[in-house]
Coordinates of C-alpha atoms and ligand atoms in Angstrom, one line a residue:
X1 CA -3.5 11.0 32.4
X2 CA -2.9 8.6 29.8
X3 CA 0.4 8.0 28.0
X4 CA 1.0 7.9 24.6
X5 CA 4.3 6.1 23.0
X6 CA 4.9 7.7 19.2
X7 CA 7.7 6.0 18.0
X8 CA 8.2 8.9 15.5
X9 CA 8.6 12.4 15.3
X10 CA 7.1 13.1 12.4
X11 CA 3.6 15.1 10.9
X12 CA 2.6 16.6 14.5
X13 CA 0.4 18.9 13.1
X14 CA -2.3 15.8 12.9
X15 CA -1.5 14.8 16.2
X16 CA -2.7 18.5 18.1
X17 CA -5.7 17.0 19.8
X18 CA -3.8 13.9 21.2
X19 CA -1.5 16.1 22.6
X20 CA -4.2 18.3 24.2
X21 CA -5.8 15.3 25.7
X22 CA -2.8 13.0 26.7
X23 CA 0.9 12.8 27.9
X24 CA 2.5 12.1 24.3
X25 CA 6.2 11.3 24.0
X26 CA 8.0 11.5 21.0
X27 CA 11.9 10.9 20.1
X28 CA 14.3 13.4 20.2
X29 CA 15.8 12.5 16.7
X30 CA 13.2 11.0 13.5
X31 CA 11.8 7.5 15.2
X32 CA 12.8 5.6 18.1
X33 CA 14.9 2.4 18.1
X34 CA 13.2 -1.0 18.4
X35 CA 15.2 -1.6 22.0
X36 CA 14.0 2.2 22.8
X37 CA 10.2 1.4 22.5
X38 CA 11.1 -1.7 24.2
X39 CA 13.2 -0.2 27.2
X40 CA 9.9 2.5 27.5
X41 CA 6.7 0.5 26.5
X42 CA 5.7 -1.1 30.2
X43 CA 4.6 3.2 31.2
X44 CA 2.1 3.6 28.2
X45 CA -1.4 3.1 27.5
X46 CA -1.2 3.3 23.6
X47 CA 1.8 3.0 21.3
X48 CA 1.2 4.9 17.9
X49 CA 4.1 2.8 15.7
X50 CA 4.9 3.5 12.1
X51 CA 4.4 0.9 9.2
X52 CA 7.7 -0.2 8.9
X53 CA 8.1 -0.5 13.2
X54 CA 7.9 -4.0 14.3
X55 CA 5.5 -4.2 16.9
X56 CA 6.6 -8.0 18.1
X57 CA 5.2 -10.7 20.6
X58 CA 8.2 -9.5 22.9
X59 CA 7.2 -5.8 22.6
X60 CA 3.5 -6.8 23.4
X61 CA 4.1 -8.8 26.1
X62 CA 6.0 -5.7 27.7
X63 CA 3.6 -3.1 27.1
X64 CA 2.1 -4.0 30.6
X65 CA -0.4 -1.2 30.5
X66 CA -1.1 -1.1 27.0
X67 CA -4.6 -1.3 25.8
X68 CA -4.4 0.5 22.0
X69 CA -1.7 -0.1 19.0
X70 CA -2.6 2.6 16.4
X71 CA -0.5 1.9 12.9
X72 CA -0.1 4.7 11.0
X73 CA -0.4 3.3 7.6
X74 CA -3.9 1.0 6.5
X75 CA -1.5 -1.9 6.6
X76 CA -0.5 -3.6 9.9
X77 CA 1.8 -6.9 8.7
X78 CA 4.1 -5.0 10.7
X79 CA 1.8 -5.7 13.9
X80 CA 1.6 -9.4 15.6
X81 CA -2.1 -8.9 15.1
X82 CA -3.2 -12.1 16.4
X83 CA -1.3 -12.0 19.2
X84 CA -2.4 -8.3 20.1
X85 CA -5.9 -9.3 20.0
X86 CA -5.6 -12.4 22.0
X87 CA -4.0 -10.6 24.7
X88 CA -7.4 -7.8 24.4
X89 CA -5.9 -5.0 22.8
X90 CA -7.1 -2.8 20.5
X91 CA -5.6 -2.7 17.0
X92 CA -6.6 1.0 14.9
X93 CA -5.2 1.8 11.1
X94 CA -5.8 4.5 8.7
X95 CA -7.6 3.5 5.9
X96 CA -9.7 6.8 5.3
X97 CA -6.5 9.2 4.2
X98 CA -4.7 6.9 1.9
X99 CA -7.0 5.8 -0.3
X100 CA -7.6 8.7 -3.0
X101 CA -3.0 8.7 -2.7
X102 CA -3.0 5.4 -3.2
X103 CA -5.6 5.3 -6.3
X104 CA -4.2 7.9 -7.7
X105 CA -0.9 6.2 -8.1
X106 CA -2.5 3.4 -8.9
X107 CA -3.9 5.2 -12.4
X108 CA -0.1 7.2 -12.7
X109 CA 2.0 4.1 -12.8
X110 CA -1.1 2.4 -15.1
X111 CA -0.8 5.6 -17.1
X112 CA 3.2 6.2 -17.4
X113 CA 3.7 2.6 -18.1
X114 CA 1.1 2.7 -20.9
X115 CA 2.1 5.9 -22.2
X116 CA 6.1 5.4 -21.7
X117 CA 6.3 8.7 -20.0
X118 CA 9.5 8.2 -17.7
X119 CA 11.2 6.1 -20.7
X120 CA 10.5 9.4 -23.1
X121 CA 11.8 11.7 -20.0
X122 CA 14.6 9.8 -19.1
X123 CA 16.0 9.0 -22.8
X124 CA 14.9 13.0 -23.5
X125 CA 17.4 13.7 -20.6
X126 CA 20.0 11.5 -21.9
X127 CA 20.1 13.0 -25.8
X128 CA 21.1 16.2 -23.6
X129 CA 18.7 17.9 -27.1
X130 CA 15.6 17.3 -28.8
X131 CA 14.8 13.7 -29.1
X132 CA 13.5 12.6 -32.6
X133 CA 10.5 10.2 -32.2
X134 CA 10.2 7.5 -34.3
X135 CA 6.7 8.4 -35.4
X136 CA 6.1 4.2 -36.1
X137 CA 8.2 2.8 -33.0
X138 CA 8.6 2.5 -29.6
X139 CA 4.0 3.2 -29.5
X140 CA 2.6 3.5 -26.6
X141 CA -0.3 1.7 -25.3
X142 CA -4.3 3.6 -25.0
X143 CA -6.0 2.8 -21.7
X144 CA -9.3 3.7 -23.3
X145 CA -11.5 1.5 -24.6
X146 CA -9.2 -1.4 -22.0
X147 CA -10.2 -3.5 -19.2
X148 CA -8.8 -3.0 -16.3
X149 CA -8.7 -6.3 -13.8
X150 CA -8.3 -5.1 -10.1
X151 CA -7.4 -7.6 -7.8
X152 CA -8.6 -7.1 -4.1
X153 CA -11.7 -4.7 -4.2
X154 CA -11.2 -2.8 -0.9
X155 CA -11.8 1.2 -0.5
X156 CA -8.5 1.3 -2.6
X157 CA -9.5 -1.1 -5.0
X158 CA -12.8 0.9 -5.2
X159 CA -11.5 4.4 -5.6
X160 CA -9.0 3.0 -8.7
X161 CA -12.4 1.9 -10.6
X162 CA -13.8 5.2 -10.3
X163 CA -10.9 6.5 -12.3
X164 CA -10.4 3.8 -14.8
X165 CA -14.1 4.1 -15.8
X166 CA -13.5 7.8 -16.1
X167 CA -10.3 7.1 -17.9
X168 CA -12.5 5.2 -20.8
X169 CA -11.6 1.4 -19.0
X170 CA -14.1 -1.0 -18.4
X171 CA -13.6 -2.8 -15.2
X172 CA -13.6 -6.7 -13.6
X173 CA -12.4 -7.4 -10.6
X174 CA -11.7 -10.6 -8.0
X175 CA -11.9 -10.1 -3.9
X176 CA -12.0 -12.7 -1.4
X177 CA -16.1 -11.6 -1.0
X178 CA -17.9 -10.6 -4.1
X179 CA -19.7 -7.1 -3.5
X180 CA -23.1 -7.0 -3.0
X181 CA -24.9 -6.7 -7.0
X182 CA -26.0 -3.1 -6.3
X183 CA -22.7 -2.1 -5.4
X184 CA -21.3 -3.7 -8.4
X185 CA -24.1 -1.8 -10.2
X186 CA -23.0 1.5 -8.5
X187 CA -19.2 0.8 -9.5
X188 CA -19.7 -0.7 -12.6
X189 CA -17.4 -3.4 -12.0
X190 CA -18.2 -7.1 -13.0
X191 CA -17.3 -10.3 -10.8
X192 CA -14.7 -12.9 -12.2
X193 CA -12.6 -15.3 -10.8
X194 CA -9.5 -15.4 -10.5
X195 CA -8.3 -17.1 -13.3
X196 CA -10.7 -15.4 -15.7
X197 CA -9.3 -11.8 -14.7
X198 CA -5.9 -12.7 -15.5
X199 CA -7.0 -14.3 -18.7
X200 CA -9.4 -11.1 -20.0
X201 CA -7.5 -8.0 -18.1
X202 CA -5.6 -5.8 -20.1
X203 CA -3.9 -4.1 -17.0
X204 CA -3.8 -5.7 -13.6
X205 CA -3.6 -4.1 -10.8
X206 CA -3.0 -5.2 -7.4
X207 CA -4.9 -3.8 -4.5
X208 CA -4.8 -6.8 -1.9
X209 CA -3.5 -6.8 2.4
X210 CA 0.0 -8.7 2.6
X211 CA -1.4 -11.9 4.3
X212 CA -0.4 -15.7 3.9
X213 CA -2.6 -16.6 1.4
X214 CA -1.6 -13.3 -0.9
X215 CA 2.0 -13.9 -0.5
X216 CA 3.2 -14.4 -4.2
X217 CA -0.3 -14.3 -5.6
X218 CA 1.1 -13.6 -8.9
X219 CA 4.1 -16.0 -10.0
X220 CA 5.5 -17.4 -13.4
X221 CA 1.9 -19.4 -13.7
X222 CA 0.0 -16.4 -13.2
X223 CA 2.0 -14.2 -15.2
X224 CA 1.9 -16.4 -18.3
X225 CA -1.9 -16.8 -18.0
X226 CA -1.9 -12.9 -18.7
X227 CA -1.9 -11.2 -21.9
X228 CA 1.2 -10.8 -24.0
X229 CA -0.1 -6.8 -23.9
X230 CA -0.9 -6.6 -20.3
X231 CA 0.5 -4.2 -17.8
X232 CA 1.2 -5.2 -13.9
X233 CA 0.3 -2.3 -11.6
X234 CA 1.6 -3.1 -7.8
X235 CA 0.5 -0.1 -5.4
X236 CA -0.6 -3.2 -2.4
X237 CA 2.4 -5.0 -1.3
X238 CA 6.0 -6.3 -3.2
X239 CA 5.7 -9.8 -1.4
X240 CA 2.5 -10.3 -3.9
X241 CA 4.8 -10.5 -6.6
X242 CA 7.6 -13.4 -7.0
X243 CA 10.1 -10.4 -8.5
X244 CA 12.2 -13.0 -9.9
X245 CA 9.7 -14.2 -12.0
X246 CA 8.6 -10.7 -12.8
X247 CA 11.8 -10.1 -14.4
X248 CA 12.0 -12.9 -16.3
X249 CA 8.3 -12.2 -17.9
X250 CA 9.2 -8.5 -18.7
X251 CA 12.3 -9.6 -19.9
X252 CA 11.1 -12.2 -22.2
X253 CA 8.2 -10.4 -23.1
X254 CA 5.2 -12.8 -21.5
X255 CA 4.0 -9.3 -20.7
X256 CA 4.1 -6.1 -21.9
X257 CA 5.2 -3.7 -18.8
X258 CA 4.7 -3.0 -15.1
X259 CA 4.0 -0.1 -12.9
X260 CA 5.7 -0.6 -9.6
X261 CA 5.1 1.8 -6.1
X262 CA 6.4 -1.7 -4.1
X263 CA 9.0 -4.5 -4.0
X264 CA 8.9 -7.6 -2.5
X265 CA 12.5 -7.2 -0.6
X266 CA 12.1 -4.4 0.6
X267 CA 13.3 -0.7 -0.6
X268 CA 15.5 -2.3 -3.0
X269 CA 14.3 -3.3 -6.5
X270 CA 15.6 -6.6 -8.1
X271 CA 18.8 -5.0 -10.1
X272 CA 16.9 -6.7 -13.1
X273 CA 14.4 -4.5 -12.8
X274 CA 16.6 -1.7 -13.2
X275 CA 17.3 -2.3 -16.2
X276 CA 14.1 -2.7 -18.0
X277 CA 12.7 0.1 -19.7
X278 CA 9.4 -1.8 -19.9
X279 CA 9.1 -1.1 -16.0
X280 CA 7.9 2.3 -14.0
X281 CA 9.0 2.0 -10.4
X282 CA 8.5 4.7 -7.5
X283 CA 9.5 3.7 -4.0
X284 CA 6.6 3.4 -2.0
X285 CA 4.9 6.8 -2.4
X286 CA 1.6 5.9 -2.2
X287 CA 0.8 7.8 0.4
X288 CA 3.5 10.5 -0.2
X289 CA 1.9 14.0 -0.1
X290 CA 2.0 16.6 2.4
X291 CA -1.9 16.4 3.1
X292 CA -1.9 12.6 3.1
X293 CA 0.8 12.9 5.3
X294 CA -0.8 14.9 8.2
X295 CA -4.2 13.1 7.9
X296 CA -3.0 9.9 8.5
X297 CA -1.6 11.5 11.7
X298 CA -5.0 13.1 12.4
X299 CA -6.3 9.5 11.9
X300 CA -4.4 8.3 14.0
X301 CA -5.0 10.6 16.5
X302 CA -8.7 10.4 16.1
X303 CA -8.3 6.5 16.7
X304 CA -6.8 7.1 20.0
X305 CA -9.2 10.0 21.1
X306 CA -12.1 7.5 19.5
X307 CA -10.8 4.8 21.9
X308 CA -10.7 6.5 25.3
X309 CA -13.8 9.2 24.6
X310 CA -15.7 7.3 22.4
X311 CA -16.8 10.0 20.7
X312 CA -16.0 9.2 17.2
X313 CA -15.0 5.7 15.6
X314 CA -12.0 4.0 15.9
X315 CA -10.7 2.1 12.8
X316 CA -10.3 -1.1 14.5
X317 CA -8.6 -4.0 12.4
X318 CA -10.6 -7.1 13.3
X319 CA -8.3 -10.1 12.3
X320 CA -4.5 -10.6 11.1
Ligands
GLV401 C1 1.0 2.3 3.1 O1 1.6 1.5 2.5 C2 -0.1 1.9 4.0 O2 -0.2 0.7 4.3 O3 -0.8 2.9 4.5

């Protein structure tokens, strides 16, 4: 019987038919230690890690037997993918379940930036009573009748067009490949370069992998080639961002606000940001729902059913 290494114990209502079909271990406690997965590894056939679980050279070279490393997440920087693959195993992700989540937070940050929702609750909750709006100050921004500029047009980046155009935005967008012109038609999303999108967007929003050549895509350059009015929305990846310099232009005004679901150290928020009003910031819910939750276990589980019945498809990530 195969073995399956989870390295947490988490959403295992998704993971039903696995367990019908294999030996699955889980930990005892939430996730298993690094040296854990390491002291266990050589005995299994697949290892289902989390996003944030480093699945390392070391841990690859140990896994003795294993032929599958499903990520639960549609990201995988935490995975040595080049390595895996060199070494013939099979990389899977989850990129069917997060991607309404993930667009959908995409248009909440967009629209509670724009329409200073959290800044209204949170100085609402501070008068401890009614709050009198100035009925000339502190304006919001309207979404419709805007341009949205989506950066990295991927199922996510997709799915976040759908609801700006329904929204009343117009949409351009800039991807590594340009779509074909009939999906463009279907979307209604025009081509530009890069340059050109941060010049014309009125909101930006950020939909790219964490790869080498994304890392810090937008910096002080970028950010001062944007619109005085323009919003930053960041649901991808925080290491796309140089924070430092995102403070700066929020503080100084070179643009107008930012939506933030991710930071580029980590869980933790420049303290600058903190103290902006001009900034929404949720930590890394993209994908923070209860059904989200248990599909991307189901997706997972379906990768590693796909893989040894091959009776469905297997998400398979082709290249780091
Ligand atoms: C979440 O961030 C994911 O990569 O699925």
């Amino acid at each position: 019987m195969k073995k399956v290494l989870v390295t947490y114990n988490m959403f295992r209502e998704g993971f039903v038919e696995m367990e019908s079909k294999y030996k699955v271990t889980y930990p005892e406690k939430k996730s298993f230690t690094y040296e854990e997965v390491l002291d266990l590894i050589p005995a299994y056939d697949v290892l289902c890690s989390m996003f944030n679980f480093p699945v390392t050279k070391e841990l690859i070279d140990r896994g003795t037997k294993l032929q599958l490393i499903a990520n639960y997440a549609v990201g995988y920087e935490n995975i040595d993918v080049a390595y895996a693959l060199e070494k013939g195993l099979t990389v899977a992700n989850t990129p069917g379940p997060v991607t309404a989540p993930t667009a959908n937070l995409a248009l909440a940050l967009l629209l509670d930036t724009a329409r200073r929702v959290t800044e209204y609750d949170r100085k609402l909750r501070m008068k401890g009573q009614g709050l009198k709006v100035s009925l000339s100050e502190n304006l919001g921004v309207a979404v419709e009748g805007r341009t949205l500029g989506i950066i990295g047009m991927g199922r996510i980046g997709k799915a976040f067009c759908k609801r700006a155009i329904a929204c009343g935005m117009s949409v351009i967008y800039h991807n590594r490949r340009r779509l074909s012109l009939d999906e463009e038609t279907k979307l209604g999303a025009a081509y530009v370069s890069f340059e050109e999108l941060l010049e014309q967007a009125d909101f930006v929003s950020l939909n790219a992998p964490s790869t080498k050549e994304t890392y810090h895509l937008i910096g002080e350059g970028e950010l001062k080639r944007m619109k005085p009015s323009a919003i930053l929305v960041n649901t991808a990846r925080g290491v796309l961002v140089d924070e430092h310099a995102l403070v700066k232009a929020l503080k100084e005004g070179v643009i107008w606000g930012a939506g933030l679901d991710v930071f580029e150290f980590g869980d933790h928020p420049l303290p600058g940001l903190l103290e902006l009003d001009n900034v929404v910031m949720t930590p890394h819910i993209g994908t923070q729902t209860v059904t989200s939750r248990i599909e991307m276990a189901k997706a997972v589980s379906d990768n590693v059913v796909g893989f040894f019945e091959g009776d469905r498809p297997v998400a398979r990530v082709l290249h780091p």
